[in-house]
Structures are given as C-alpha cells and as structure tokens.
Short mmCIF file of C-alpha atoms in Angstrom, two decimals:
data_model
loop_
_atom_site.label_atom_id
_atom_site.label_comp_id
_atom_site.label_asym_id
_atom_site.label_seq_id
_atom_site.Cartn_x
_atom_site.Cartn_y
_atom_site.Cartn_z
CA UNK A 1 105.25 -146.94 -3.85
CA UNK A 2 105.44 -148.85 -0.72
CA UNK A 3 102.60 -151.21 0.41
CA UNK A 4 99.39 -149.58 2.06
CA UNK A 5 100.05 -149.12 5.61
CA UNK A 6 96.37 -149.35 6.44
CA UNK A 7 96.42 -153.17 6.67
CA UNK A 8 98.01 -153.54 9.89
CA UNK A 9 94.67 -154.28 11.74
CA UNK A 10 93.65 -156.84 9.20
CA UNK A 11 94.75 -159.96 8.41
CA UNK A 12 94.43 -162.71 6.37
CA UNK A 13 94.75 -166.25 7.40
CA UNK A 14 95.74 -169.36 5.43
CA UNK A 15 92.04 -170.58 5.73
CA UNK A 16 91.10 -166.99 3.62
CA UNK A 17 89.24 -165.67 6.31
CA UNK A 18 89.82 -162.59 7.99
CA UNK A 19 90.78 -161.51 11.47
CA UNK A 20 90.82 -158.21 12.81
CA UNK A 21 90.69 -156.35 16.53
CA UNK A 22 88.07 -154.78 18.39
CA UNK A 23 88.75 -154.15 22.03
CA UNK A 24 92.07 -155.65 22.01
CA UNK A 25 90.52 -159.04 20.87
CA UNK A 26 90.86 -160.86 17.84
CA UNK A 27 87.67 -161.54 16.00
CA UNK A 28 87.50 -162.96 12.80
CA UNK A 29 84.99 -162.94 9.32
CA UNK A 30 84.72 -166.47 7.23
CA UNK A 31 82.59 -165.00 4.46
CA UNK A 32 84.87 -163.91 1.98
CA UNK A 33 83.88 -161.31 -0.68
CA UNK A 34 83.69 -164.36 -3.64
CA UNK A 35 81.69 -166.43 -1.57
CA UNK A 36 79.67 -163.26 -0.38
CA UNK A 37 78.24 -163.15 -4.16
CA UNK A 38 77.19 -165.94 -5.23
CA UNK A 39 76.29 -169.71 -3.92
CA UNK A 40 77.76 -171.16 -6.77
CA UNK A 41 79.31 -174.68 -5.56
CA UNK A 42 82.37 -176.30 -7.51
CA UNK A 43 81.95 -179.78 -8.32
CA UNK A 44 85.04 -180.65 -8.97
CA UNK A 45 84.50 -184.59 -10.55
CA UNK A 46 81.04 -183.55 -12.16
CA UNK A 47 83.55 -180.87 -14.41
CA UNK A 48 86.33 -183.26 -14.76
CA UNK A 49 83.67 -185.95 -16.23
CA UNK A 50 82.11 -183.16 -18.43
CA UNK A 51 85.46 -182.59 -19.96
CA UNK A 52 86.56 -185.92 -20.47
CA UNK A 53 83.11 -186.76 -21.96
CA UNK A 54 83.23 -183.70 -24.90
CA UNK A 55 86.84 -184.29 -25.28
CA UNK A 56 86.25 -185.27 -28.51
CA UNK A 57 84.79 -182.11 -29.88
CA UNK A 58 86.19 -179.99 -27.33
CA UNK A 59 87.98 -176.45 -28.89
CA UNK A 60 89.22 -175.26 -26.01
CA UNK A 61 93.66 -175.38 -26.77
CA UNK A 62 94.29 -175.98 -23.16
CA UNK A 63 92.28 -179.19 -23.43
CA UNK A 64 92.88 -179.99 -27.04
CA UNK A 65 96.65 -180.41 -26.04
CA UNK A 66 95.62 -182.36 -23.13
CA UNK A 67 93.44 -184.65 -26.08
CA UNK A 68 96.46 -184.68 -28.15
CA UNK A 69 98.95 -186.24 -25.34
CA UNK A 70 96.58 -189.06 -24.53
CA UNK A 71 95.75 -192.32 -26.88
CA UNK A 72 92.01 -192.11 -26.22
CA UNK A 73 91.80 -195.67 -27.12
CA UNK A 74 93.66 -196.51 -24.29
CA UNK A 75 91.93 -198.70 -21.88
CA UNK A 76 92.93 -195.93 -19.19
CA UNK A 77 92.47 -193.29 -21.31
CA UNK A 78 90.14 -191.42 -18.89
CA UNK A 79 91.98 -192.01 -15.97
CA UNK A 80 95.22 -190.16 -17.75
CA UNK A 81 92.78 -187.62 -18.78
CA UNK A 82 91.16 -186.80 -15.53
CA UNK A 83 95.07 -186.39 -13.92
CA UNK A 84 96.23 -184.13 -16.48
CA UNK A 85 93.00 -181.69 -16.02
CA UNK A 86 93.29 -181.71 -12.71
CA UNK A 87 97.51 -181.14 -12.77
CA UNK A 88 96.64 -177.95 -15.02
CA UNK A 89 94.13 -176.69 -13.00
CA UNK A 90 96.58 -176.67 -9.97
CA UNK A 91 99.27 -175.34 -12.40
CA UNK A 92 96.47 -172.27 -13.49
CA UNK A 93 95.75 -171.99 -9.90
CA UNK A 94 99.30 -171.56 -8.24
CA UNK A 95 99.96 -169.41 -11.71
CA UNK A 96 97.49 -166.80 -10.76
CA UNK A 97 98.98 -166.64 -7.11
CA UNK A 98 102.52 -166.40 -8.04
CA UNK A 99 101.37 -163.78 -10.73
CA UNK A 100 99.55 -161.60 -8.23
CA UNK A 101 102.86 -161.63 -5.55
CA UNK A 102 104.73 -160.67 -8.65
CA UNK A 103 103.13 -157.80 -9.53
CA UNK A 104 102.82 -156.78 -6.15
CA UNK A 105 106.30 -156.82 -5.71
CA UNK A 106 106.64 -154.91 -8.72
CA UNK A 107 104.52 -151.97 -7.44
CA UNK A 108 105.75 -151.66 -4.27
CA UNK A 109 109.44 -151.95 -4.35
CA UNK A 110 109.97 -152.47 -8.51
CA UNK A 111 111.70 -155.99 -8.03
CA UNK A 112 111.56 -157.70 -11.01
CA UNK A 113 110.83 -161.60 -11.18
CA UNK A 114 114.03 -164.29 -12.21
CA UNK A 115 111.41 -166.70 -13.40
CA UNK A 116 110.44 -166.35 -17.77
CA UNK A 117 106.49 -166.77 -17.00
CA UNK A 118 106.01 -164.30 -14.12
CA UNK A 119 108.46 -161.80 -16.17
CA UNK A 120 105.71 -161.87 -18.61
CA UNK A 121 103.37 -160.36 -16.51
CA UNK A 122 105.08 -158.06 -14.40
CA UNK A 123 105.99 -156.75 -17.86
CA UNK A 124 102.25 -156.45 -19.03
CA UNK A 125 101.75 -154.55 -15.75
CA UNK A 126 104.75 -151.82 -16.14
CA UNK A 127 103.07 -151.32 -19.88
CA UNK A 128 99.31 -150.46 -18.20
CA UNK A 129 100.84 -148.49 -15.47
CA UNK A 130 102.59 -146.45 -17.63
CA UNK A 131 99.36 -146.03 -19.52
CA UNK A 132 97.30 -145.43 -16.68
CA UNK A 133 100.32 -143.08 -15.51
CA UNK A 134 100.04 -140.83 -19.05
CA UNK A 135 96.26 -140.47 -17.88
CA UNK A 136 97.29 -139.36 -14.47
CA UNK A 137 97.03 -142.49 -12.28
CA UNK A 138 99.62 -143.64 -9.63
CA UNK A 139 99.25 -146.33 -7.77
CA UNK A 140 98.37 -145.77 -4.11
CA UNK A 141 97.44 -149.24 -2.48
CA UNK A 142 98.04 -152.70 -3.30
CA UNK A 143 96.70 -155.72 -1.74
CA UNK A 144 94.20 -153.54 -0.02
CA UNK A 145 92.27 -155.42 2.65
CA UNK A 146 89.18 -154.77 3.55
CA UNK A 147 85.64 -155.35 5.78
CA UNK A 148 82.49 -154.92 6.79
CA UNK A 149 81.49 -156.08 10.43
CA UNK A 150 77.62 -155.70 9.42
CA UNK A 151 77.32 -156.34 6.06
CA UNK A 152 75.73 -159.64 4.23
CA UNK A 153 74.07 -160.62 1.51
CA UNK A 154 71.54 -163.71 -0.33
CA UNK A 155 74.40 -165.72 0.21
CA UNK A 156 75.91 -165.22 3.50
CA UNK A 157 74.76 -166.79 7.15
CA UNK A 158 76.78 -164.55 8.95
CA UNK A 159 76.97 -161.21 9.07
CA UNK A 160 80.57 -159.05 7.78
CA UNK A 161 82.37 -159.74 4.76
CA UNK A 162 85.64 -159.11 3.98
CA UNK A 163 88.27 -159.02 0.92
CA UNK A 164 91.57 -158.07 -0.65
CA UNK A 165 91.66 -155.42 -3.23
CA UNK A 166 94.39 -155.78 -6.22
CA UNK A 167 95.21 -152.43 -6.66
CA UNK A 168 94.13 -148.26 -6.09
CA UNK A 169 95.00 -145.75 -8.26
CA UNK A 170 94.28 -142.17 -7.90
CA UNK A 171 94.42 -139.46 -10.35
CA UNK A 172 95.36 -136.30 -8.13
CA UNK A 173 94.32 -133.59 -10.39
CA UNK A 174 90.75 -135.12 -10.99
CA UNK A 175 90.88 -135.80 -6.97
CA UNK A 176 89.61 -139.40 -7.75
CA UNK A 177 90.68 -143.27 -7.21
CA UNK A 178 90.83 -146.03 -9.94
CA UNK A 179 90.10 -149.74 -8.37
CA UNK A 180 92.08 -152.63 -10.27
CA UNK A 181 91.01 -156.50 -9.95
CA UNK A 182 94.54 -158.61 -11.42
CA UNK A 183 92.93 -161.66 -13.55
CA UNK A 184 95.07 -164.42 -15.26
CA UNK A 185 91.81 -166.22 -17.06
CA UNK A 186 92.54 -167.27 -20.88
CA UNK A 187 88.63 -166.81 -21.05
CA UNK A 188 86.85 -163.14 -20.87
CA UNK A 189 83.16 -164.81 -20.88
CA UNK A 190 79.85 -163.13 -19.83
CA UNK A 191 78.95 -165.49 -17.06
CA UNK A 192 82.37 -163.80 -15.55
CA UNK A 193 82.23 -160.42 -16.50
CA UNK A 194 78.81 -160.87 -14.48
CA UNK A 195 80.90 -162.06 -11.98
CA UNK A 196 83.27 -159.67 -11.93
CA UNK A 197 80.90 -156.72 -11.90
CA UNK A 198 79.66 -158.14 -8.89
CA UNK A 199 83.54 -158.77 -7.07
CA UNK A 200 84.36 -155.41 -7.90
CA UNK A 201 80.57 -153.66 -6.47
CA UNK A 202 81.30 -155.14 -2.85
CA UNK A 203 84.99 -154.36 -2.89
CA UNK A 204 83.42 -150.32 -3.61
CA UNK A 205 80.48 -150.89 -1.16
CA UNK A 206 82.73 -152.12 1.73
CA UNK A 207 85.14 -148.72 1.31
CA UNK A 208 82.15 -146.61 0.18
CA UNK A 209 80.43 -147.68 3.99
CA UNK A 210 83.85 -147.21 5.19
CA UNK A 211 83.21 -149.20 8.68
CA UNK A 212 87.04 -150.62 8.68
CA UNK A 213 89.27 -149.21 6.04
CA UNK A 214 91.84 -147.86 8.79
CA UNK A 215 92.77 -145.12 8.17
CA UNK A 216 90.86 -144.33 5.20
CA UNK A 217 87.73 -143.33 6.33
CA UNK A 218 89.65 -139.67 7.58
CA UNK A 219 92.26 -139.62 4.79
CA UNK A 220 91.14 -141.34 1.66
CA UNK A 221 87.68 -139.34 0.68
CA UNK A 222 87.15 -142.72 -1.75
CA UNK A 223 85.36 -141.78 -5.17
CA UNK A 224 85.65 -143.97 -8.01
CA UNK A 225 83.69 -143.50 -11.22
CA UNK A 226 86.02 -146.63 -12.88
CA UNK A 227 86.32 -149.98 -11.82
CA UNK A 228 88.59 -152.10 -14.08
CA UNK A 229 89.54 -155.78 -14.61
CA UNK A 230 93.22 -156.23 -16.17
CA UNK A 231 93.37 -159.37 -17.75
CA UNK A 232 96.59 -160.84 -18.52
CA UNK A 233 96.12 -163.77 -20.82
CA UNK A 234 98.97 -165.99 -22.28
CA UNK A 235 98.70 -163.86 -25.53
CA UNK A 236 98.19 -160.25 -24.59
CA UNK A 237 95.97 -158.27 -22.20
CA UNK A 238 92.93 -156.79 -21.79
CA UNK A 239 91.53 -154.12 -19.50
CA UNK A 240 87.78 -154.45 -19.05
CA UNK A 241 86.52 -151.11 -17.90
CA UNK A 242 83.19 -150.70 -15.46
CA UNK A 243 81.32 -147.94 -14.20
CA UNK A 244 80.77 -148.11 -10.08
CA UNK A 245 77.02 -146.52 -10.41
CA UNK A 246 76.56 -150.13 -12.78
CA UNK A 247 78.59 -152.45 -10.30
CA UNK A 248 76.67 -151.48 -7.29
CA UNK A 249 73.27 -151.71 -9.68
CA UNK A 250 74.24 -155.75 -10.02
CA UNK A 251 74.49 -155.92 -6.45
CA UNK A 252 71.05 -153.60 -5.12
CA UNK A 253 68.40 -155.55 -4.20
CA UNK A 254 69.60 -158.51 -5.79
CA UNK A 255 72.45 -159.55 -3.92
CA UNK A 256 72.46 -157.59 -1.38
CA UNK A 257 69.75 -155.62 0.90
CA UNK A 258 68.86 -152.25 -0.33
CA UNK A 259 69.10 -150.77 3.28
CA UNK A 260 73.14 -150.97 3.05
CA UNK A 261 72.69 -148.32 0.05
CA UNK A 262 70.96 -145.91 2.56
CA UNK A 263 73.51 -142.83 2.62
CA UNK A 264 75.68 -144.30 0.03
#
C-alpha cells in the first residue's frame, strides 16, 4: 500500500500546525486536534517535583530504576533525579516518533527498520495486520491528515481544527473503514482511555463533516462502527476497541457544540 494521495493539499509544519490552500493562498489552522480537546496544561517542573518527592514509594519500574541509579542521600540527589526524568521523557518522546515513521514505512512500502527497538514494533504491527487482515481489513491510508475550516470546541479560540490520523482500514466485503490511533504508553489508564475516546471522536467528526478530506468526500463514503487504539508497550500489545456512536457521545455537547452533529 502506498501512502494516501489525498494529503497533497495539507500540510504539516514543524510548529504542528496545519496549512492548507484556498484560492491559491496558503492559510493555516494552529489548533491541533489534542489541544482541540482538552485545556489540560503540562507543568513540566510541578511533575518533575511530584516525582522526585514520592520517589520513595514510587512503583512505577521506569522510575524505580531511575531510584535505584541515584544515592538519594546524596547532597544532589534531586538534581540527578530531576535530569534523568527529564532525559527519559525525551527518550519516550522521540521513541514514540521514531516508532510511528517506522510503522509507516512498514505499511506503505514494507521496509523493515535496522535498529533492535523499532524492529520490535514494526513486528507487533505485521502481527495485528495480519489479524485485522484474517477479519478482512487492509490498510488504505496512513498518516491521514485532516481539517475542519469551521469547526471548534470548549477549548479552542479559533475556529478549524486539524489532525493526523494513524491509520484506515477498510473491510471491502462489509463496505466499511476501521480507524487506528498508534500508542507507545507503558500505561493503559482511564484518565487516557477518556482521552483517547475523545482523540479518536474528532478525528471521525472531521471526515464524517467531510469539509477537507480531498478527495474523500466523492470517493471514500467513510463509515466506521470501530475505532481502535493499538498499544504497543515494552512487553506486548494491546488493542483497545471503541464504538464511533460512544466516541462522538464524549464529545456532544460537552466538548464540542451540538450544532456540528446536525446532519451527521
């Protein structure tokens, strides 16, 4: 499968927002769909000092190894601490990336990764899709961008939103599409399932209202009943399976304006 060639008119920049043409000019959407759904700010220090605080009792392994690698009766003990959190989080973070362009690449043009970690999950990947495969789902789109010129929500200024969908599948028999969201978390917890739910709603409201899905809006005829997160985890993976109708109920009324339903 090569990569959807309905993303030519929209592009992401290196700031994550979103550009895209109308009348031969280049206009371009900030509010991303993540920052669309919630107002949730990331204190960076307040978390690192949270951490370093609860060390002691802390159960998390990723921490408890960081506890393990530092005297804590070390005069600088918290400064050492604070570094290492913050090196894994930028390890976790560039992870994730790396794992995502890896799986991509995989999809679209079945190049498999030199490096041991990413070979790990391109390898959890060719196990679902064979899976999803037996149940008769191909992959159609990866890396699926997508917006919404009008759309907002409790948590925008602006109007139009706009994100990048993992992956599409679509069962041809059953004449219906499968969206995937790729997650490298160690942690499944219901604060982000919560999350997810709601990632997942505005990626299916965006096509559903089908403003700027080139090419889509004649060809695709989106339905999805199933919206799934694939977790791949250090250990194993984990698909988390949703129902659309129950996505978009997270977001009505709540999150964003019932009127955008209208016709849905």
């Amino acid at each position: 499968m090569r990569k959807s060639p309905y993303n030519v008119d929209i592009k992401m920049t290196k700031y994550h927002r979103y550009t895209y043409l109308k009348e031969n000019r280049i206009q371009t959407i900030s509010n991303t769909v993540t920052k669309a759904i919630s107002n949730e700010k990331f204190n960076k220090d307040a978390v690192v000092n949270s951490i370093i605080n609860n060390i002691g009792n802390c159960k998390n392994y990723r921490y408890v190894n960081i506890r393990n690698e530092v005297d804590l009766s070390s005069p600088n003990a918290k400064q050492l601490l604070s570094q290492k959190i913050l090196e894994l989080w930028d390890y976790e973070c560039k992870r994730g990336t790396r794992a995502h362009e890896a799986c991509e690449d995989w999809i679209n043009d079945e190049i498999y990764p030199i490096d041991d970690e990413m070979k790990k999950y391109v390898d959890y990947l060719k196990v679902y899709l064979k899976d999803q495969k037996d149940k008769g789902f191909i992959p159609v789109h990866t890396e699926l961008r997508v917006l919404d010129t009008e759309l907002t929500t409790s948590y925008t200024v602006n109007p139009g939103i706009a994100g990048t969908v993992d992956l599409i599948l679509y069962n041809e028999k059953d004449k219906i599409y499968k969206m995937v969201d790729f997650k490298t978390t160690e942690s499944v917890s219901d604060e982000k399932q919560l999350k997810w739910m709601h990632q997942l709603g505005m990626y299916h409201l965006i096509i559903l209202r089908g403003e700027r899905i080139l090419g889509l809006i004649e060809n695709m005829n989106y339905s999805a009943d199933e919206l799934s997160i694939f977790v791949m985890k250090e250990n194993g993976v984990r698909e988390i399976q949703y129902r659309s109708i129950d996505c978009l109920t997270k977001l009505n009324g709540k999150i964003v304006d019932r009127k955008y339903f209208v016709g849905l």
